[in-house]
Amino acid sequence: MGIIAIGAGIAVGLAALGIALGQGFGVGKAMEGISKQPEAAGNIRTTLIVGMAIMETMGVLSFVIAILMALKL
Amino acid sequence: MINIDELGARIIFTISIGDGNLYITESTVFGVIVAVIIAGLGIWMGSGLKMIPTGKKQIAAEAMVGWIYKFTRENMGRANEGYAPYIGTIFAFILFGSSLGIFGLRPVTADLNVTAALAIMTFMIIQISGIRKLGVKGRLKEMAEPYPFIFPMKVLEELTLPVSLALRLFGNIFGGVIVVDLWMGFMEYLSGLLTDVPFLRAVTVLPLNGFFDMFEPVIQTYIFTMLTMVNLASAIGGVANSTVTKLPDSRAS
């Protein structure tokens, strides 16, 4: 019983860790790009937001898994 | 606290057909309402068009339709502009359906059935357009390029697209619903320490609403339509077409 709750927590936590690292790198690179080439800021921002949302999918998938596990409690 | 057994959409009424039951849930009812409102708005805005627009109504309608066509053209190329009505339809439905939380209703897309239906629609459109354009043999041949052993992976890629589209939209909107609910419960508890009236629930939830019911739906709608268009373009005209023919973006500031 309790082990399911721990598992759900670990699932979301590890996914959040990975996504946070990935998005951090992504935003850092985008900042670099914008500061080097401010005229491309609009394009970079759009692509960045799309890319971040696609990265977030992994977190959302693990969130769905955590919900499925929590429903078993 | 949030009740884990009632995470799904509430059943409003049940129709018995033969041995089974047909459940009419909140998602169904709100989905129909949203569709009717969007259709009514569209018919109203599209009525009484003139060659030289005089009212604000036609200007707004032209701006919206023009934006959808430009959005499609930028991502799919000028030749595939005919898909713009489909893109615009799913755009409007997902945007309005996900923003229902502003009115305190349950968003339509916080139900896996709805998002799966939308994703299956996209999947069918991609496959049917690809087969109509290239033929069954051409489509299979295109999937076996550049090397034949890549074919199983391509099939898997095609099949996981609707799953990931459905789960992405569902998870994001549903996560927002849960966070807003948790916050409301917490505020009810805090104000319960002082009085019986849950007064703290009134205004404190607005930033969360702003993020989960206004910002997030726009982003998710954008992603959904963008992925639909990119995959559609690559199914119709080969992989190269989707990126190389992209027109220069005039929005760059």
Short mmCIF file of C-alpha atoms in Angstrom, two decimals:
data_model
loop_
_atom_site.label_atom_id
_atom_site.label_comp_id
_atom_site.label_asym_id
_atom_site.label_seq_id
_atom_site.Cartn_x
_atom_site.Cartn_y
_atom_site.Cartn_z
CA MET A 1 0.00 0.00 0.00
CA GLY A 2 2.54 2.56 1.12
CA ILE A 3 5.07 1.44 -1.45
CA ILE A 4 2.69 2.58 -4.22
CA ALA A 5 2.63 6.11 -2.82
CA ILE A 6 6.43 6.15 -2.69
CA GLY A 7 6.57 4.85 -6.25
CA ALA A 8 4.22 7.56 -7.50
CA GLY A 9 6.30 10.20 -5.79
CA ILE A 10 9.54 8.86 -7.23
CA ALA A 11 8.03 8.65 -10.73
CA VAL A 12 7.04 12.32 -10.80
CA GLY A 13 10.15 13.45 -8.94
CA LEU A 14 12.65 11.83 -11.27
CA ALA A 15 10.77 13.08 -14.34
CA ALA A 16 10.73 16.59 -12.90
CA LEU A 17 14.47 16.39 -12.28
CA GLY A 18 15.20 15.45 -15.88
CA ILE A 19 12.83 18.01 -17.34
CA ALA A 20 14.20 20.78 -15.14
CA LEU A 21 17.74 20.03 -16.32
CA GLY A 22 16.69 19.85 -19.98
CA GLN A 23 14.65 23.02 -19.88
CA GLY A 24 17.41 24.82 -18.05
CA PHE A 25 19.89 23.95 -20.78
CA GLY A 26 17.37 24.89 -23.44
CA VAL A 27 16.56 28.30 -21.95
CA GLY A 28 20.24 29.01 -21.39
CA LYS A 29 21.06 28.32 -25.02
CA ALA A 30 18.09 30.39 -26.17
CA MET A 31 19.27 33.31 -24.02
CA GLU A 32 22.70 33.00 -25.60
CA GLY A 33 21.13 33.02 -29.04
CA ILE A 34 18.99 36.06 -28.29
CA SER A 35 21.88 38.04 -26.86
CA LYS A 36 24.02 37.24 -29.90
CA GLN A 37 21.26 37.96 -32.39
CA PRO A 38 18.46 40.07 -30.90
CA GLU A 39 16.65 40.38 -34.23
CA ALA A 40 15.88 36.64 -34.19
CA ALA A 41 14.27 36.85 -30.73
CA GLY A 42 10.73 36.22 -31.99
CA ASN A 43 11.65 33.05 -33.85
CA ILE A 44 13.78 31.76 -31.00
CA ARG A 45 11.03 32.40 -28.45
CA THR A 46 8.41 30.51 -30.47
CA THR A 47 10.69 27.54 -31.04
CA LEU A 48 11.77 27.58 -27.40
CA ILE A 49 8.20 27.45 -26.12
CA VAL A 50 7.31 24.61 -28.47
CA GLY A 51 10.45 22.72 -27.50
CA MET A 52 9.81 23.20 -23.80
CA ALA A 53 6.26 21.93 -24.16
CA ILE A 54 7.53 18.85 -25.96
CA MET A 55 10.05 18.26 -23.16
CA GLU A 56 7.27 18.64 -20.64
CA THR A 57 5.46 15.74 -22.27
CA MET A 58 7.75 13.32 -20.47
CA GLY A 59 6.80 14.86 -17.16
CA VAL A 60 3.16 14.74 -18.07
CA LEU A 61 3.42 11.09 -19.03
CA SER A 62 4.99 10.24 -15.69
CA PHE A 63 2.29 12.34 -14.05
CA VAL A 64 -0.32 10.17 -15.76
CA ILE A 65 1.51 7.08 -14.52
CA ALA A 66 1.57 8.51 -11.00
CA ILE A 67 -2.18 9.15 -11.17
CA LEU A 68 -2.76 5.59 -12.32
CA MET A 69 -0.66 4.37 -9.39
CA ALA A 70 -2.47 6.65 -6.97
CA LEU A 71 -5.80 5.26 -8.16
CA LYS A 72 -4.59 1.86 -6.96
CA LEU A 73 -4.07 3.10 -3.38
CA MET B 1 -8.64 17.20 0.37
CA ILE B 2 -9.17 16.13 -3.20
CA ASN B 3 -11.11 12.93 -3.55
CA ILE B 4 -9.11 10.47 -5.61
CA ASP B 5 -12.19 8.45 -6.57
CA GLU B 6 -13.87 11.37 -8.30
CA LEU B 7 -11.08 12.51 -10.59
CA GLY B 8 -13.01 11.72 -13.75
CA ALA B 9 -15.75 13.79 -15.30
CA ARG B 10 -19.03 13.69 -13.37
CA ILE B 11 -21.84 11.66 -14.90
CA ILE B 12 -24.83 13.92 -15.41
CA PHE B 13 -27.36 11.32 -16.51
CA THR B 14 -27.44 7.76 -17.77
CA ILE B 15 -29.29 6.32 -20.75
CA SER B 16 -30.00 2.59 -20.67
CA ILE B 17 -29.73 0.91 -24.05
CA GLY B 18 -30.43 -2.81 -24.02
CA ASP B 19 -28.04 -4.38 -21.54
CA GLY B 20 -25.57 -1.53 -21.28
CA ASN B 21 -25.61 2.05 -20.10
CA LEU B 22 -24.65 5.17 -22.00
CA TYR B 23 -23.13 7.68 -19.64
CA ILE B 24 -23.56 11.34 -20.51
CA THR B 25 -20.73 13.07 -18.65
CA GLU B 26 -19.79 16.69 -18.08
CA SER B 27 -17.28 16.43 -20.93
CA THR B 28 -19.98 15.45 -23.42
CA VAL B 29 -22.38 18.19 -22.37
CA PHE B 30 -19.73 20.95 -22.18
CA GLY B 31 -18.19 19.76 -25.44
CA VAL B 32 -21.52 20.06 -27.23
CA ILE B 33 -22.10 23.49 -25.65
CA VAL B 34 -18.64 24.71 -26.71
CA ALA B 35 -19.14 23.37 -30.23
CA VAL B 36 -22.52 25.07 -30.53
CA ILE B 37 -21.15 28.37 -29.24
CA ILE B 38 -18.18 28.27 -31.63
CA ALA B 39 -20.43 27.33 -34.56
CA GLY B 40 -22.90 30.10 -33.71
CA LEU B 41 -20.09 32.62 -33.38
CA GLY B 42 -18.64 31.51 -36.70
CA ILE B 43 -21.97 31.71 -38.52
CA TRP B 44 -22.70 35.12 -36.99
CA MET B 45 -19.27 36.47 -37.94
CA GLY B 46 -19.45 35.01 -41.43
CA SER B 47 -22.86 36.42 -42.25
CA GLY B 48 -23.41 39.54 -44.33
CA LEU B 49 -19.92 39.74 -45.80
CA LYS B 50 -19.21 42.66 -48.10
CA MET B 51 -16.52 43.22 -50.72
CA ILE B 52 -15.40 46.35 -48.91
CA PRO B 53 -15.79 45.69 -45.19
CA THR B 54 -17.61 48.37 -43.26
CA GLY B 55 -18.12 46.93 -39.78
CA LYS B 56 -15.70 45.74 -37.12
CA LYS B 57 -17.25 42.27 -37.30
CA GLN B 58 -15.93 41.46 -40.73
CA ILE B 59 -12.50 42.94 -40.00
CA ALA B 60 -12.17 40.68 -36.94
CA ALA B 61 -13.37 37.64 -38.87
CA GLU B 62 -10.93 38.34 -41.69
CA ALA B 63 -8.06 38.78 -39.23
CA MET B 64 -8.78 35.43 -37.56
CA VAL B 65 -9.21 33.46 -40.78
CA GLY B 66 -6.18 35.16 -42.28
CA TRP B 67 -4.10 34.28 -39.24
CA ILE B 68 -5.07 30.60 -39.44
CA TYR B 69 -4.23 30.51 -43.15
CA LYS B 70 -0.87 32.21 -42.53
CA PHE B 71 -0.12 29.80 -39.67
CA THR B 72 -0.86 26.82 -41.92
CA ARG B 73 1.12 28.27 -44.82
CA GLU B 74 4.17 28.86 -42.67
CA ASN B 75 4.25 25.28 -41.44
CA MET B 76 2.96 23.28 -44.39
CA GLY B 77 3.84 25.31 -47.44
CA ARG B 78 1.59 27.17 -49.85
CA ALA B 79 0.44 24.03 -51.67
CA ASN B 80 -1.21 22.54 -48.58
CA GLU B 81 -3.22 25.60 -47.60
CA GLY B 82 -6.40 23.58 -48.02
CA TYR B 83 -5.91 22.02 -44.60
CA ALA B 84 -6.35 25.39 -42.89
CA PRO B 85 -10.09 24.87 -42.10
CA TYR B 86 -9.34 21.65 -40.22
CA ILE B 87 -6.46 23.27 -38.35
CA GLY B 88 -8.63 26.26 -37.47
CA THR B 89 -11.44 24.03 -36.24
CA ILE B 90 -9.33 21.98 -33.86
CA PHE B 91 -7.54 25.15 -32.78
CA ALA B 92 -10.79 26.85 -31.80
CA PHE B 93 -12.25 23.77 -30.13
CA ILE B 94 -9.17 22.94 -28.04
CA LEU B 95 -8.62 26.57 -27.07
CA PHE B 96 -12.20 27.15 -25.88
CA GLY B 97 -12.57 23.64 -24.50
CA SER B 98 -9.43 23.94 -22.36
CA SER B 99 -10.24 27.43 -21.07
CA LEU B 100 -13.56 26.45 -19.50
CA GLY B 101 -11.85 26.52 -16.11
CA ILE B 102 -12.16 30.32 -16.17
CA PHE B 103 -15.90 29.92 -15.65
CA GLY B 104 -15.40 27.34 -12.91
CA LEU B 105 -16.41 24.47 -15.16
CA ARG B 106 -14.40 21.35 -15.82
CA PRO B 107 -12.38 21.77 -19.04
CA VAL B 108 -13.52 19.49 -21.83
CA THR B 109 -9.98 18.39 -22.62
CA ALA B 110 -9.36 17.23 -19.03
CA ASP B 111 -10.97 13.98 -20.17
CA LEU B 112 -8.82 11.37 -21.91
CA ASN B 113 -11.77 10.34 -24.11
CA VAL B 114 -12.00 13.79 -25.69
CA THR B 115 -8.27 14.20 -26.30
CA ALA B 116 -8.03 10.66 -27.66
CA ALA B 117 -10.84 11.43 -30.09
CA LEU B 118 -9.02 14.57 -31.26
CA ALA B 119 -5.75 12.67 -31.63
CA ILE B 120 -7.44 9.87 -33.59
CA MET B 121 -8.94 12.48 -35.91
CA THR B 122 -5.48 13.88 -36.55
CA PHE B 123 -4.07 10.37 -37.06
CA MET B 124 -6.78 9.47 -39.57
CA ILE B 125 -6.31 12.72 -41.49
CA ILE B 126 -2.55 12.13 -41.65
CA GLN B 127 -2.88 8.54 -42.89
CA ILE B 128 -5.70 9.21 -45.36
CA SER B 129 -4.01 12.28 -46.84
CA GLY B 130 -0.71 10.42 -47.12
CA ILE B 131 -2.32 7.47 -48.89
CA ARG B 132 -4.36 9.74 -51.18
CA LYS B 133 -1.28 11.69 -52.14
CA LEU B 134 1.28 8.90 -52.55
CA GLY B 135 -0.84 5.76 -52.84
CA VAL B 136 -0.50 2.76 -50.51
CA LYS B 137 2.64 1.54 -52.22
CA GLY B 138 4.24 4.97 -52.32
CA ARG B 139 3.47 5.56 -48.65
CA LEU B 140 5.02 2.24 -47.63
CA LYS B 141 8.01 2.93 -49.84
CA GLU B 142 8.41 6.37 -48.33
CA MET B 143 8.42 4.85 -44.87
CA ALA B 144 11.18 2.43 -45.83
CA GLU B 145 13.54 5.24 -46.75
CA PRO B 146 16.48 5.77 -46.47
CA TYR B 147 17.07 2.18 -45.32
CA PRO B 148 14.57 -0.70 -45.31
CA PHE B 149 15.42 -1.78 -41.77
CA ILE B 150 14.10 1.54 -40.47
CA PHE B 151 10.56 0.55 -41.48
CA PRO B 152 9.40 -0.93 -38.11
CA MET B 153 10.60 2.17 -36.31
CA LYS B 154 8.66 4.40 -38.71
CA VAL B 155 5.51 2.34 -38.13
CA LEU B 156 6.02 2.69 -34.38
CA GLU B 157 6.54 6.42 -34.79
CA GLU B 158 3.27 6.78 -36.68
CA LEU B 159 1.41 4.79 -34.03
CA THR B 160 2.83 6.62 -31.02
CA LEU B 161 1.95 10.05 -32.42
CA PRO B 162 -1.78 9.92 -31.49
CA VAL B 163 -0.97 8.43 -28.08
CA SER B 164 1.49 11.17 -27.23
CA LEU B 165 -0.79 13.91 -28.62
CA ALA B 166 -3.73 12.68 -26.52
CA LEU B 167 -1.75 12.16 -23.33
CA ARG B 168 0.08 15.49 -23.61
CA LEU B 169 -3.08 17.55 -23.89
CA PHE B 170 -4.91 15.50 -21.27
CA GLY B 171 -2.07 15.52 -18.77
CA ASN B 172 -1.39 19.23 -18.99
CA ILE B 173 -5.00 20.35 -18.64
CA PHE B 174 -5.84 17.71 -16.04
CA GLY B 175 -2.76 18.63 -14.01
CA GLY B 176 -3.97 22.22 -14.01
CA VAL B 177 -7.39 21.14 -12.77
CA ILE B 178 -5.83 19.16 -9.92
CA VAL B 179 -3.51 21.99 -8.87
CA VAL B 180 -6.38 24.51 -8.82
CA ASP B 181 -8.51 22.05 -6.81
CA LEU B 182 -5.73 21.44 -4.29
CA TRP B 183 -5.21 25.18 -3.84
CA MET B 184 -8.95 25.70 -3.31
CA GLY B 185 -8.98 22.96 -0.67
CA PHE B 186 -5.96 24.48 1.08
CA MET B 187 -7.54 27.95 1.12
CA GLU B 188 -10.78 26.50 2.46
CA TYR B 189 -8.83 24.89 5.29
CA LEU B 190 -6.96 28.12 6.08
CA SER B 191 -10.10 30.25 6.17
CA GLY B 192 -11.83 27.53 8.15
CA LEU B 193 -9.41 28.29 11.00
CA LEU B 194 -10.89 31.80 11.29
CA THR B 195 -14.53 31.71 10.17
CA ASP B 196 -17.00 29.38 8.51
CA VAL B 197 -17.01 31.38 5.27
CA PRO B 198 -14.26 30.21 2.86
CA PHE B 199 -13.44 33.82 1.97
CA LEU B 200 -9.79 33.12 1.07
CA ARG B 201 -10.90 31.11 -1.95
CA ALA B 202 -12.23 34.23 -3.62
CA VAL B 203 -9.28 36.08 -5.14
CA THR B 204 -6.17 34.04 -4.29
CA VAL B 205 -6.82 31.52 -7.05
CA LEU B 206 -6.71 34.11 -9.84
CA PRO B 207 -2.96 33.77 -10.64
CA LEU B 208 -3.38 30.00 -10.91
CA ASN B 209 -6.40 30.52 -13.14
CA GLY B 210 -4.40 32.88 -15.27
CA PHE B 211 -1.68 30.29 -15.75
CA PHE B 212 -3.66 27.05 -16.01
CA ASP B 213 -6.80 28.33 -17.73
CA MET B 214 -5.44 31.03 -20.01
CA PHE B 215 -1.71 30.58 -20.69
CA GLU B 216 -1.50 26.78 -20.68
CA PRO B 217 -4.44 26.21 -23.09
CA VAL B 218 -2.90 28.61 -25.61
CA ILE B 219 0.46 26.82 -25.45
CA GLN B 220 -1.07 23.36 -25.61
CA THR B 221 -3.37 24.31 -28.48
CA TYR B 222 -0.40 25.73 -30.33
CA ILE B 223 1.61 22.53 -29.75
CA PHE B 224 -1.25 20.27 -30.78
CA THR B 225 -1.92 22.10 -34.04
CA MET B 226 1.80 22.56 -34.73
CA LEU B 227 2.52 18.84 -34.34
CA THR B 228 -0.52 18.00 -36.46
CA MET B 229 0.73 20.26 -39.23
CA VAL B 230 4.35 19.11 -39.11
CA ASN B 231 3.40 15.43 -39.24
CA LEU B 232 0.77 16.05 -41.91
CA ALA B 233 3.28 17.93 -44.05
CA SER B 234 5.86 15.19 -43.70
CA ALA B 235 3.29 12.50 -44.55
CA ILE B 236 2.17 14.34 -47.66
CA GLY B 237 5.36 15.65 -49.11
CA GLY B 238 8.30 13.82 -47.59
CA VAL B 239 10.31 14.85 -44.56
CA ALA B 240 12.26 17.62 -46.25
CA ASN B 241 9.16 19.57 -47.22
CA SER B 242 8.15 20.41 -43.68
CA THR B 243 11.24 22.40 -42.79
CA VAL B 244 12.84 23.60 -45.98
CA THR B 245 9.78 25.29 -47.50
CA LYS B 246 9.08 27.17 -44.29
CA LEU B 247 8.59 30.81 -45.19
CA PRO B 248 10.51 33.50 -43.33
CA ASP B 249 8.65 34.47 -40.19
CA SER B 250 7.52 38.08 -40.25
CA ARG B 251 6.74 38.10 -36.54
CA ALA B 252 10.42 38.43 -35.61
CA SER B 253 10.80 41.68 -33.75
#
